[in-house]
PDB file of C-alpha atoms in Angstrom:
ATOM      1  CA  MET A   1     -17.176 -29.129  16.910  1.00  0.00           C
ATOM      2  CA  SER A   2     -15.352 -26.041  15.932  1.00  0.00           C
ATOM      3  CA  GLU A   3     -12.118 -25.085  14.662  1.00  0.00           C
ATOM      4  CA  HIS A   4     -10.566 -21.558  14.103  1.00  0.00           C
ATOM      5  CA  HIS A   5      -7.722 -20.358  12.348  1.00  0.00           C
ATOM      6  CA  CYS A   6      -5.753 -17.125  12.441  1.00  0.00           C
ATOM      7  CA  ARG A   7      -3.208 -16.139   9.786  1.00  0.00           C
ATOM      8  CA  ASP A   8      -1.861 -13.001  11.561  1.00  0.00           C
ATOM      9  CA  PRO A   9      -2.671 -12.156  14.993  1.00  0.00           C
ATOM     10  CA  GLN A  10      -1.995  -8.551  14.329  1.00  0.00           C
ATOM     11  CA  PHE A  11      -4.552  -8.299  11.233  1.00  0.00           C
ATOM     12  CA  ASP A  12      -3.298  -5.072   9.879  1.00  0.00           C
ATOM     13  CA  ALA A  13       0.422  -4.186   8.848  1.00  0.00           C
ATOM     14  CA  GLY A  14      -0.291  -0.311   9.906  1.00  0.00           C
ATOM     15  CA  ASN A  15       0.522   2.518   7.632  1.00  0.00           C
ATOM     16  CA  PRO A  16       4.111   4.121   8.159  1.00  0.00           C
ATOM     17  CA  LEU A  17       3.872   6.263   5.198  1.00  0.00           C
ATOM     18  CA  ALA A  18       0.806   7.995   5.917  1.00  0.00           C
ATOM     19  CA  GLU A  19       1.736   8.439   9.310  1.00  0.00           C
ATOM     20  CA  ARG A  20       5.048  10.207   8.701  1.00  0.00           C
ATOM     21  CA  GLY A  21       3.071  12.337   6.096  1.00  0.00           C
ATOM     22  CA  ILE A  22       0.294  13.332   8.543  1.00  0.00           C
ATOM     23  CA  ARG A  23       3.120  14.340  11.089  1.00  0.00           C
ATOM     24  CA  ARG A  24       4.702  16.468   8.634  1.00  0.00           C
ATOM     25  CA  ALA A  25       1.473  18.216   7.654  1.00  0.00           C
ATOM     26  CA  LEU A  26       0.472  18.702  11.511  1.00  0.00           C
ATOM     27  CA  TRP A  27       3.524  20.754  12.285  1.00  0.00           C
ATOM     28  CA  LEU A  28       3.395  22.939   8.865  1.00  0.00           C
ATOM     29  CA  THR A  29      -0.441  23.376   9.768  1.00  0.00           C
ATOM     30  CA  ALA A  30       0.311  24.298  13.423  1.00  0.00           C
ATOM     31  CA  LEU A  31       2.895  26.849  12.198  1.00  0.00           C
ATOM     32  CA  MET A  32       0.509  28.140   9.938  1.00  0.00           C
ATOM     33  CA  MET A  33      -2.096  28.443  12.856  1.00  0.00           C
ATOM     34  CA  VAL A  34       0.091  30.483  14.844  1.00  0.00           C
ATOM     35  CA  VAL A  35       1.067  32.957  12.172  1.00  0.00           C
ATOM     36  CA  GLU A  36      -2.593  33.494  11.273  1.00  0.00           C
ATOM     37  CA  ILE A  37      -3.655  33.901  14.860  1.00  0.00           C
ATOM     38  CA  VAL A  38      -0.834  36.068  15.851  1.00  0.00           C
ATOM     39  CA  GLY A  39      -1.321  38.124  12.313  1.00  0.00           C
ATOM     40  CA  GLY A  40      -4.908  38.571  12.797  1.00  0.00           C
ATOM     41  CA  TRP A  41      -4.497  39.901  16.337  1.00  0.00           C
ATOM     42  CA  TRP A  42      -1.393  42.375  15.284  1.00  0.00           C
ATOM     43  CA  PHE A  43      -3.034  43.767  12.192  1.00  0.00           C
ATOM     44  CA  ASN A  44      -6.475  43.880  13.598  1.00  0.00           C
ATOM     45  CA  SER A  45      -7.911  41.666  10.761  1.00  0.00           C
ATOM     46  CA  MET A  46     -10.811  39.720  11.944  1.00  0.00           C
ATOM     47  CA  ALA A  47     -10.893  37.563   8.850  1.00  0.00           C
ATOM     48  CA  VAL A  48      -7.277  36.475   9.223  1.00  0.00           C
ATOM     49  CA  LEU A  49      -7.891  35.828  13.042  1.00  0.00           C
ATOM     50  CA  ALA A  50     -10.945  33.610  12.039  1.00  0.00           C
ATOM     51  CA  ASP A  51      -9.181  31.611   9.481  1.00  0.00           C
ATOM     52  CA  GLY A  52      -6.244  31.039  12.164  1.00  0.00           C
ATOM     53  CA  TRP A  53      -9.030  29.719  14.615  1.00  0.00           C
ATOM     54  CA  HIS A  54     -10.470  27.669  11.813  1.00  0.00           C
ATOM     55  CA  MET A  55      -7.159  26.133  10.859  1.00  0.00           C
ATOM     56  CA  SER A  56      -6.562  25.238  14.577  1.00  0.00           C
ATOM     57  CA  SER A  57      -9.451  22.822  14.200  1.00  0.00           C
ATOM     58  CA  HIS A  58      -7.523  21.067  11.385  1.00  0.00           C
ATOM     59  CA  ALA A  59      -4.413  21.008  13.690  1.00  0.00           C
ATOM     60  CA  VAL A  60      -6.271  19.250  16.214  1.00  0.00           C
ATOM     61  CA  ALA A  61      -7.675  16.644  13.574  1.00  0.00           C
ATOM     62  CA  LEU A  62      -4.300  15.838  12.034  1.00  0.00           C
ATOM     63  CA  GLY A  63      -3.031  15.403  15.922  1.00  0.00           C
ATOM     64  CA  LEU A  64      -5.643  12.904  16.478  1.00  0.00           C
ATOM     65  CA  SER A  65      -4.723  11.144  13.374  1.00  0.00           C
ATOM     66  CA  ALA A  66      -1.104  10.998  14.238  1.00  0.00           C
ATOM     67  CA  PHE A  67      -2.036   9.918  17.784  1.00  0.00           C
ATOM     68  CA  ALA A  68      -4.334   7.114  16.458  1.00  0.00           C
ATOM     69  CA  TYR A  69      -1.528   5.851  14.284  1.00  0.00           C
ATOM     70  CA  SER A  70       1.080   5.973  17.217  1.00  0.00           C
ATOM     71  CA  PHE A  71      -1.414   4.302  19.706  1.00  0.00           C
ATOM     72  CA  ALA A  72      -2.435   1.436  17.196  1.00  0.00           C
ATOM     73  CA  ARG A  73       1.231   0.805  16.429  1.00  0.00           C
ATOM     74  CA  ARG A  74       2.411   0.590  20.033  1.00  0.00           C
ATOM     75  CA  GLN A  75      -0.499  -1.508  21.217  1.00  0.00           C
ATOM     76  CA  ALA A  76      -0.854  -3.655  18.222  1.00  0.00           C
ATOM     77  CA  ARG A  77       0.044  -6.869  20.127  1.00  0.00           C
ATOM     78  CA  HIS A  78      -1.481  -6.117  23.373  1.00  0.00           C
ATOM     79  CA  HIS A  79      -3.677  -9.077  24.597  1.00  0.00           C
ATOM     80  CA  ARG A  80      -6.198  -6.587  25.660  1.00  0.00           C
ATOM     81  CA  TYR A  81      -7.233  -6.179  21.820  1.00  0.00           C
ATOM     82  CA  ALA A  82      -8.832  -9.500  20.670  1.00  0.00           C
ATOM     83  CA  PHE A  83      -8.563  -8.303  16.949  1.00  0.00           C
ATOM     84  CA  GLY A  84      -5.911  -5.828  17.122  1.00  0.00           C
ATOM     85  CA  THR A  85      -5.999  -2.030  17.153  1.00  0.00           C
ATOM     86  CA  TRP A  86      -6.816  -1.071  13.744  1.00  0.00           C
ATOM     87  CA  LYS A  87     -10.032   0.197  14.562  1.00  0.00           C
ATOM     88  CA  VAL A  88      -8.333   2.881  16.828  1.00  0.00           C
ATOM     89  CA  GLU A  89      -7.407   4.421  13.138  1.00  0.00           C
ATOM     90  CA  VAL A  90     -11.155   4.398  12.129  1.00  0.00           C
ATOM     91  CA  LEU A  91     -12.077   5.804  15.505  1.00  0.00           C
ATOM     92  CA  GLY A  92      -9.603   8.693  14.700  1.00  0.00           C
ATOM     93  CA  GLY A  93     -11.511   9.032  11.314  1.00  0.00           C
ATOM     94  CA  TYR A  94     -14.901   9.109  12.840  1.00  0.00           C
ATOM     95  CA  THR A  95     -13.892  11.597  15.572  1.00  0.00           C
ATOM     96  CA  SER A  96     -12.210  13.823  12.753  1.00  0.00           C
ATOM     97  CA  ALA A  97     -15.583  13.724  10.740  1.00  0.00           C
ATOM     98  CA  LEU A  98     -17.414  15.206  14.008  1.00  0.00           C
ATOM     99  CA  ILE A  99     -14.887  18.034  14.038  1.00  0.00           C
ATOM    100  CA  LEU A 100     -15.469  18.620  10.402  1.00  0.00           C
ATOM    101  CA  LEU A 101     -19.218  18.916  11.255  1.00  0.00           C
ATOM    102  CA  GLY A 102     -18.514  21.388  14.030  1.00  0.00           C
ATOM    103  CA  VAL A 103     -16.311  23.237  11.550  1.00  0.00           C
ATOM    104  CA  ALA A 104     -19.047  23.615   8.931  1.00  0.00           C
ATOM    105  CA  ALA A 105     -21.585  24.577  11.787  1.00  0.00           C
ATOM    106  CA  LEU A 106     -19.267  27.623  12.933  1.00  0.00           C
ATOM    107  CA  MET A 107     -18.600  28.687   9.253  1.00  0.00           C
ATOM    108  CA  THR A 108     -22.357  28.696   8.751  1.00  0.00           C
ATOM    109  CA  PHE A 109     -22.952  30.738  11.623  1.00  0.00           C
ATOM    110  CA  GLN A 110     -20.159  33.246  11.060  1.00  0.00           C
ATOM    111  CA  SER A 111     -21.151  33.568   7.486  1.00  0.00           C
ATOM    112  CA  LEU A 112     -24.929  33.996   8.242  1.00  0.00           C
ATOM    113  CA  GLU A 113     -23.918  36.768  11.056  1.00  0.00           C
ATOM    114  CA  ARG A 114     -21.751  38.441   8.509  1.00  0.00           C
ATOM    115  CA  LEU A 115     -24.495  38.717   5.840  1.00  0.00           C
ATOM    116  CA  ALA A 116     -26.852  40.263   8.473  1.00  0.00           C
ATOM    117  CA  VAL A 117     -24.301  42.668  10.049  1.00  0.00           C
ATOM    118  CA  PRO A 118     -21.584  43.452   7.435  1.00  0.00           C
ATOM    119  CA  GLN A 119     -17.674  44.018   8.620  1.00  0.00           C
ATOM    120  CA  SER A 120     -15.171  45.846   7.012  1.00  0.00           C
ATOM    121  CA  ILE A 121     -12.471  43.622   5.838  1.00  0.00           C
ATOM    122  CA  ARG A 122      -8.745  44.486   5.182  1.00  0.00           C
ATOM    123  CA  TYR A 123      -8.667  42.876   1.803  1.00  0.00           C
ATOM    124  CA  THR A 124      -5.051  42.884   0.769  1.00  0.00           C
ATOM    125  CA  GLU A 125      -3.933  41.483   4.237  1.00  0.00           C
ATOM    126  CA  ALA A 126      -6.630  38.793   4.020  1.00  0.00           C
ATOM    127  CA  ILE A 127      -5.820  37.814   0.579  1.00  0.00           C
ATOM    128  CA  VAL A 128      -2.114  37.453   1.187  1.00  0.00           C
ATOM    129  CA  ILE A 129      -2.842  35.134   4.397  1.00  0.00           C
ATOM    130  CA  ALA A 130      -5.403  33.018   2.292  1.00  0.00           C
ATOM    131  CA  VAL A 131      -2.842  32.409  -0.667  1.00  0.00           C
ATOM    132  CA  VAL A 132      -0.332  31.370   1.912  1.00  0.00           C
ATOM    133  CA  GLY A 133      -2.836  29.010   3.417  1.00  0.00           C
ATOM    134  CA  LEU A 134      -3.688  27.653   0.280  1.00  0.00           C
ATOM    135  CA  LEU A 135       0.169  26.850  -0.545  1.00  0.00           C
ATOM    136  CA  VAL A 136       0.446  25.283   2.810  1.00  0.00           C
ATOM    137  CA  ASN A 137      -2.540  22.949   2.157  1.00  0.00           C
ATOM    138  CA  LEU A 138      -1.418  22.114  -1.153  1.00  0.00           C
ATOM    139  CA  VAL A 139       2.044  21.218   0.433  1.00  0.00           C
ATOM    140  CA  CYS A 140       0.240  18.889   2.946  1.00  0.00           C
ATOM    141  CA  ALA A 141      -2.114  17.402   0.256  1.00  0.00           C
ATOM    142  CA  TRP A 142       1.106  16.613  -1.625  1.00  0.00           C
ATOM    143  CA  TRP A 143       2.485  14.811   1.599  1.00  0.00           C
ATOM    144  CA  LEU A 144      -0.599  12.848   1.869  1.00  0.00           C
ATOM    145  CA  ARG A 145      -1.315  11.994  -1.677  1.00  0.00           C
ATOM    146  CA  GLY A 146      -1.713   7.922  -2.231  1.00  0.00           C
ATOM    147  CA  THR A 147      -0.687   7.008   1.252  1.00  0.00           C
ATOM    148  CA  HIS A 148      -4.237   5.388   1.766  1.00  0.00           C
ATOM    149  CA  ASP A 149      -3.137   2.806  -0.334  1.00  0.00           C
ATOM    150  CA  HIS A 150       0.437   1.836   1.015  1.00  0.00           C
ATOM    151  CA  GLY A 151      -0.219   0.115   4.074  1.00  0.00           C
ATOM    152  CA  HIS A 152      -1.201  -3.351   3.359  1.00  0.00           C
ATOM    153  CA  ASP A 153       1.058  -6.210   3.879  1.00  0.00           C
ATOM    154  CA  HIS A 154       3.540  -6.899   1.083  1.00  0.00           C
ATOM    155  CA  ASP A 155       4.646 -10.139   2.349  1.00  0.00           C
ATOM    156  CA  HIS A 156       2.246 -12.174   0.380  1.00  0.00           C
ATOM    157  CA  ASP A 157       3.666 -15.270  -1.688  1.00  0.00           C
ATOM    158  CA  ALA A 158       3.382 -14.402  -5.584  1.00  0.00           C
ATOM    159  CA  ARG A 159       0.725 -17.345  -6.063  1.00  0.00           C
ATOM    160  CA  HIS A 160      -1.508 -15.048  -3.915  1.00  0.00           C
ATOM    161  CA  SER A 161      -1.147 -11.753  -5.540  1.00  0.00           C
ATOM    162  CA  HIS A 162      -3.842 -11.962  -7.796  1.00  0.00           C
ATOM    163  CA  GLU A 163      -6.400 -13.189  -5.219  1.00  0.00           C
ATOM    164  CA  HIS A 164      -5.013 -10.332  -2.923  1.00  0.00           C
ATOM    165  CA  ASP A 165      -5.621  -7.691  -5.581  1.00  0.00           C
ATOM    166  CA  HIS A 166      -9.363  -9.091  -6.363  1.00  0.00           C
ATOM    167  CA  ALA A 167      -9.844  -9.160  -2.331  1.00  0.00           C
ATOM    168  CA  ARG A 168      -8.673  -5.360  -2.277  1.00  0.00           C
ATOM    169  CA  GLU A 169     -11.009  -4.681  -5.039  1.00  0.00           C
ATOM    170  CA  ARG A 170     -13.919  -6.352  -3.144  1.00  0.00           C
ATOM    171  CA  ALA A 171     -13.342  -4.721  -0.241  1.00  0.00           C
ATOM    172  CA  THR A 172     -13.352  -1.185  -1.395  1.00  0.00           C
ATOM    173  CA  THR A 173     -16.924  -1.291  -2.589  1.00  0.00           C
ATOM    174  CA  ASP A 174     -19.851  -2.780  -1.269  1.00  0.00           C
ATOM    175  CA  SER A 175     -23.291  -3.665  -3.044  1.00  0.00           C
ATOM    176  CA  HIS A 176     -24.064   0.118  -3.122  1.00  0.00           C
ATOM    177  CA  GLY A 177     -21.144   1.447  -4.554  1.00  0.00           C
ATOM    178  CA  HIS A 178     -19.818   2.944  -1.409  1.00  0.00           C
ATOM    179  CA  SER A 179     -16.242   3.092  -0.777  1.00  0.00           C
ATOM    180  CA  HIS A 180     -15.002   1.480   2.467  1.00  0.00           C
ATOM    181  CA  GLY A 181     -11.726   0.444   1.743  1.00  0.00           C
ATOM    182  CA  GLY A 182      -8.375   2.162   2.437  1.00  0.00           C
ATOM    183  CA  ASP A 183      -7.429   3.922   5.327  1.00  0.00           C
ATOM    184  CA  MET A 184      -9.911   5.987   7.165  1.00  0.00           C
ATOM    185  CA  ASN A 185      -7.600   7.752   9.284  1.00  0.00           C
ATOM    186  CA  VAL A 186      -5.215   9.234   6.391  1.00  0.00           C
ATOM    187  CA  ARG A 187      -8.680   9.675   4.429  1.00  0.00           C
ATOM    188  CA  SER A 188      -9.930  11.871   7.279  1.00  0.00           C
ATOM    189  CA  ALA A 189      -6.759  14.127   7.321  1.00  0.00           C
ATOM    190  CA  TYR A 190      -6.715  14.352   3.633  1.00  0.00           C
ATOM    191  CA  VAL A 191     -10.375  15.441   3.813  1.00  0.00           C
ATOM    192  CA  HIS A 192      -9.261  18.241   6.312  1.00  0.00           C
ATOM    193  CA  VAL A 193      -6.392  19.482   4.316  1.00  0.00           C
ATOM    194  CA  LEU A 194      -8.788  19.593   0.981  1.00  0.00           C
ATOM    195  CA  THR A 195     -11.539  21.474   2.717  1.00  0.00           C
ATOM    196  CA  ASP A 196      -9.140  23.866   4.202  1.00  0.00           C
ATOM    197  CA  ALA A 197      -7.748  24.467   0.520  1.00  0.00           C
ATOM    198  CA  ALA A 198     -10.969  24.576  -0.814  1.00  0.00           C
ATOM    199  CA  THR A 199     -12.305  27.182   1.730  1.00  0.00           C
ATOM    200  CA  SER A 200      -8.962  28.944   0.931  1.00  0.00           C
ATOM    201  CA  VAL A 201      -9.890  28.942  -2.646  1.00  0.00           C
ATOM    202  CA  LEU A 202     -13.351  30.546  -2.065  1.00  0.00           C
ATOM    203  CA  ALA A 203     -11.870  32.998   0.206  1.00  0.00           C
ATOM    204  CA  ILE A 204      -9.616  34.174  -2.274  1.00  0.00           C
ATOM    205  CA  VAL A 205     -12.416  34.472  -4.919  1.00  0.00           C
ATOM    206  CA  ALA A 206     -14.510  36.382  -2.581  1.00  0.00           C
ATOM    207  CA  LEU A 207     -11.891  38.725  -1.239  1.00  0.00           C
ATOM    208  CA  VAL A 208     -10.832  39.679  -4.957  1.00  0.00           C
ATOM    209  CA  GLY A 209     -14.340  40.127  -5.750  1.00  0.00           C
ATOM    210  CA  GLY A 210     -14.794  42.513  -2.635  1.00  0.00           C
ATOM    211  CA  LEU A 211     -11.540  44.556  -3.469  1.00  0.00           C
ATOM    212  CA  TRP A 212     -12.064  44.877  -7.249  1.00  0.00           C
ATOM    213  CA  TRP A 213     -15.838  45.149  -7.408  1.00  0.00           C
ATOM    214  CA  GLY A 214     -16.829  46.169  -3.675  1.00  0.00           C
ATOM    215  CA  ALA A 215     -18.842  43.012  -3.517  1.00  0.00           C
ATOM    216  CA  SER A 216     -18.456  42.559   0.162  1.00  0.00           C
ATOM    217  CA  TRP A 217     -21.407  39.877   0.430  1.00  0.00           C
ATOM    218  CA  LEU A 218     -19.346  37.605  -1.496  1.00  0.00           C
ATOM    219  CA  ASP A 219     -17.196  36.965   1.413  1.00  0.00           C
ATOM    220  CA  PRO A 220     -20.070  35.480   3.549  1.00  0.00           C
ATOM    221  CA  ALA A 221     -21.646  33.918   0.576  1.00  0.00           C
ATOM    222  CA  MET A 222     -18.554  31.896  -0.126  1.00  0.00           C
ATOM    223  CA  GLY A 223     -18.530  31.009   3.537  1.00  0.00           C
ATOM    224  CA  LEU A 224     -22.012  29.343   2.984  1.00  0.00           C
ATOM    225  CA  VAL A 225     -20.644  27.511  -0.011  1.00  0.00           C
ATOM    226  CA  GLY A 226     -17.729  26.269   1.814  1.00  0.00           C
ATOM    227  CA  ALA A 227     -19.799  25.243   4.919  1.00  0.00           C
ATOM    228  CA  VAL A 228     -21.786  22.908   2.425  1.00  0.00           C
ATOM    229  CA  MET A 229     -18.909  21.405   0.964  1.00  0.00           C
ATOM    230  CA  VAL A 230     -17.318  20.665   4.519  1.00  0.00           C
ATOM    231  CA  THR A 231     -20.370  19.078   5.422  1.00  0.00           C
ATOM    232  CA  VAL A 232     -20.706  16.603   2.279  1.00  0.00           C
ATOM    233  CA  TRP A 233     -17.248  15.486   2.667  1.00  0.00           C
ATOM    234  CA  ALA A 234     -17.889  15.143   6.363  1.00  0.00           C
ATOM    235  CA  TRP A 235     -20.910  13.104   5.778  1.00  0.00           C
ATOM    236  CA  GLY A 236     -19.324  10.847   3.388  1.00  0.00           C
ATOM    237  CA  LEU A 237     -16.355  10.020   6.097  1.00  0.00           C
ATOM    238  CA  LEU A 238     -18.762   9.727   8.900  1.00  0.00           C
ATOM    239  CA  ARG A 239     -20.888   7.315   7.178  1.00  0.00           C
ATOM    240  CA  ASP A 240     -18.006   4.988   5.860  1.00  0.00           C
ATOM    241  CA  SER A 241     -15.998   5.104   9.145  1.00  0.00           C
ATOM    242  CA  GLY A 242     -19.288   4.800  11.109  1.00  0.00           C
ATOM    243  CA  ARG A 243     -19.979   1.398   9.179  1.00  0.00           C
ATOM    244  CA  ILE A 244     -16.826  -0.141  10.148  1.00  0.00           C
ATOM    245  CA  LEU A 245     -16.994   0.716  13.805  1.00  0.00           C
ATOM    246  CA  LEU A 246     -20.760  -0.812  13.948  1.00  0.00           C
ATOM    247  CA  ASP A 247     -19.432  -4.015  11.979  1.00  0.00           C
ATOM    248  CA  ALA A 248     -22.032  -3.306   9.283  1.00  0.00           C
ATOM    249  CA  GLU A 249     -20.281  -5.696   6.699  1.00  0.00           C
ATOM    250  CA  MET A 250     -23.417  -8.155   6.304  1.00  0.00           C
ATOM    251  CA  ASP A 251     -23.914  -6.949   2.758  1.00  0.00           C
ATOM    252  CA  ALA A 252     -20.433  -6.858   1.657  1.00  0.00           C
ATOM    253  CA  PRO A 253     -19.413  -8.995  -1.371  1.00  0.00           C
ATOM    254  CA  VAL A 254     -17.224 -11.183   0.811  1.00  0.00           C
ATOM    255  CA  VAL A 255     -20.205 -12.328   2.498  1.00  0.00           C
ATOM    256  CA  ARG A 256     -21.552 -13.870  -0.480  1.00  0.00           C
ATOM    257  CA  GLU A 257     -18.342 -15.435  -1.425  1.00  0.00           C
ATOM    258  CA  VAL A 258     -18.317 -17.070   1.818  1.00  0.00           C
ATOM    259  CA  ARG A 259     -21.555 -18.476   1.330  1.00  0.00           C
ATOM    260  CA  ALA A 260     -20.630 -19.746  -2.219  1.00  0.00           C
ATOM    261  CA  ALA A 261     -17.707 -21.503  -0.984  1.00  0.00           C
ATOM    262  CA  ILE A 262     -19.545 -23.786   1.880  1.00  0.00           C
ATOM    263  CA  GLU A 263     -23.110 -24.105   0.103  1.00  0.00           C
ATOM    264  CA  GLN A 264     -21.787 -24.558  -3.155  1.00  0.00           C
ATOM    265  CA  GLY A 265     -18.818 -26.764  -2.760  1.00  0.00           C
ATOM    266  CA  ALA A 266     -18.403 -30.455  -3.208  1.00  0.00           C
ATOM    267  CA  VAL A 267     -19.830 -31.550  -0.131  1.00  0.00           C
ATOM    268  CA  PRO A 268     -23.710 -30.496   0.723  1.00  0.00           C
ATOM    269  CA  ALA A 269     -23.960 -28.254   3.630  1.00  0.00           C
ATOM    270  CA  ARG A 270     -25.752 -25.116   4.938  1.00  0.00           C
ATOM    271  CA  ILE A 271     -24.897 -22.095   6.750  1.00  0.00           C
ATOM    272  CA  SER A 272     -27.075 -21.995   9.900  1.00  0.00           C
ATOM    273  CA  ASP A 273     -25.315 -19.051  11.246  1.00  0.00           C
ATOM    274  CA  LEU A 274     -22.706 -16.467   9.703  1.00  0.00           C
ATOM    275  CA  HIS A 275     -20.929 -13.552  11.067  1.00  0.00           C
ATOM    276  CA  VAL A 276     -18.381 -11.289   9.185  1.00  0.00           C
ATOM    277  CA  TRP A 277     -16.607  -8.138  10.246  1.00  0.00           C
ATOM    278  CA  ARG A 278     -13.623  -6.153   9.468  1.00  0.00           C
ATOM    279  CA  VAL A 279     -10.174  -6.383  11.174  1.00  0.00           C
ATOM    280  CA  GLY A 280      -7.947  -4.626   9.009  1.00  0.00           C
ATOM    281  CA  ARG A 281      -8.003  -2.509   6.102  1.00  0.00           C
ATOM    282  CA  GLN A 282      -8.490  -5.411   3.717  1.00  0.00           C
ATOM    283  CA  LYS A 283      -8.957  -8.059   6.162  1.00  0.00           C
ATOM    284  CA  TYR A 284     -11.901  -9.761   7.650  1.00  0.00           C
ATOM    285  CA  ALA A 285     -12.988 -12.260  10.204  1.00  0.00           C
ATOM    286  CA  VAL A 286     -15.525 -14.979   9.696  1.00  0.00           C
ATOM    287  CA  MET A 287     -17.396 -17.215  12.302  1.00  0.00           C
ATOM    288  CA  ALA A 288     -19.745 -20.015  10.618  1.00  0.00           C
ATOM    289  CA  SER A 289     -21.942 -22.315  11.837  1.00  0.00           C
ATOM    290  CA  ILE A 290     -22.388 -25.208   9.322  1.00  0.00           C
ATOM    291  CA  ALA A 291     -24.731 -28.262   9.227  1.00  0.00           C
ATOM    292  CA  THR A 292     -23.950 -31.181   7.139  1.00  0.00           C
ATOM    293  CA  ASP A 293     -24.562 -35.039   6.939  1.00  0.00           C
ATOM    294  CA  ALA A 294     -21.260 -35.499   5.239  1.00  0.00           C
ATOM    295  CA  ASP A 295     -18.173 -36.980   7.364  1.00  0.00           C
ATOM    296  CA  VAL A 296     -16.126 -33.893   7.242  1.00  0.00           C
ATOM    297  CA  ASP A 297     -14.920 -31.526  10.002  1.00  0.00           C
ATOM    298  CA  GLY A 298     -14.286 -27.670  10.433  1.00  0.00           C
ATOM    299  CA  GLU A 299     -10.825 -27.991   9.074  1.00  0.00           C
ATOM    300  CA  TYR A 300     -12.396 -29.067   5.604  1.00  0.00           C
ATOM    301  CA  PHE A 301     -14.763 -25.886   5.301  1.00  0.00           C
ATOM    302  CA  ARG A 302     -11.565 -23.677   6.705  1.00  0.00           C
ATOM    303  CA  ARG A 303      -9.368 -25.159   3.666  1.00  0.00           C
ATOM    304  CA  ALA A 304     -12.399 -24.198   1.336  1.00  0.00           C
ATOM    305  CA  LEU A 305     -12.422 -20.806   2.676  1.00  0.00           C
ATOM    306  CA  GLY A 306      -8.715 -20.360   2.653  1.00  0.00           C
ATOM    307  CA  VAL A 307      -8.841 -19.291  -1.099  1.00  0.00           C
ATOM    308  CA  HIS A 308      -9.960 -15.969   0.056  1.00  0.00           C
ATOM    309  CA  GLU A 309      -6.802 -14.052   1.242  1.00  0.00           C
ATOM    310  CA  GLU A 310      -8.689 -11.345   2.906  1.00  0.00           C
ATOM    311  CA  LEU A 311      -9.962 -13.764   5.382  1.00  0.00           C
ATOM    312  CA  ALA A 312      -7.636 -13.473   8.483  1.00  0.00           C
ATOM    313  CA  HIS A 313      -9.555 -15.223  10.992  1.00  0.00           C
ATOM    314  CA  VAL A 314     -11.888 -18.053  10.315  1.00  0.00           C
ATOM    315  CA  THR A 315     -13.864 -19.903  13.024  1.00  0.00           C
ATOM    316  CA  VAL A 316     -15.896 -22.909  11.926  1.00  0.00           C
ATOM    317  CA  GLU A 317     -18.391 -24.881  13.785  1.00  0.00           C
ATOM    318  CA  VAL A 318     -20.081 -28.143  12.297  1.00  0.00           C
ATOM    319  CA  HIS A 319     -22.893 -30.035  13.388  1.00  0.00           C
ATOM    320  CA  ARG A 320     -25.329 -32.729  11.810  1.00  0.00           C
ATOM    321  CA  ALA A 321     -28.007 -31.368   9.604  1.00  0.00           C
ATOM    322  CA  GLY A 322     -31.497 -32.515  11.132  1.00  0.00           C
TER     323      GLY A 322
END
């Protein structure tokens, strides 16, 4: 016999604060992108024009993040999605990471090309644009700061608050110490903003060095350093979002806790089959097949697992050991 329990069919409360921050960052980034592209064309500055096209990739990624939030919110209760639409946000983060890797590859190609064939740089104009771009990214980072932790559900009873905080801690770090909690969608947007800010800082250093000391090689060299930084950040985002999309959660601490709750309880029991996967930022679904000789049903084991606030959907099948 089997029994299931679903605490909340929506599984995830969304992240409206992050969505607003991303939309504001999108419009500001798009405006700066237009200024750089038009300014680079008007002043015949290849450096400024290239940075404008580079910023366009970030505008696309921010637009993708905003769309993911909007789609997930509008389709949250559609019957087509068995476990909600939260993974649309994770998919947006994964796609943004792929875009970042493309940006890193383009930065590497352009930097190597300029090392092989140096080009004249209009330093003053490029420095002004780089400084303005840095300020824009700092404003966007300010809008996005801290929003990855504000999307969880605040409607739990006070008696569950300690357990809820403990569950969030468990969901944030797996047995290898990798961070998988929080909002992957806003994290991807934040990484895009940070990488753009970092490349702006590197560009300012390189341009000032070229203007004052004639070290024109600094511009492409810093471009390569920036490409490495972007690759490292993108790979971390790709790894963590990919884990969630592939339901690679069986080494998460919550799995050990589920086993302990069933197999170390008052009733002798053994888990013969167990599946755990994530259905929200801090929410998991569990499907377990339990063998026992005790005269208990699935509801008994479901109550035993009920102390874990992060388990949003529990399905239990009980059969006789033998």
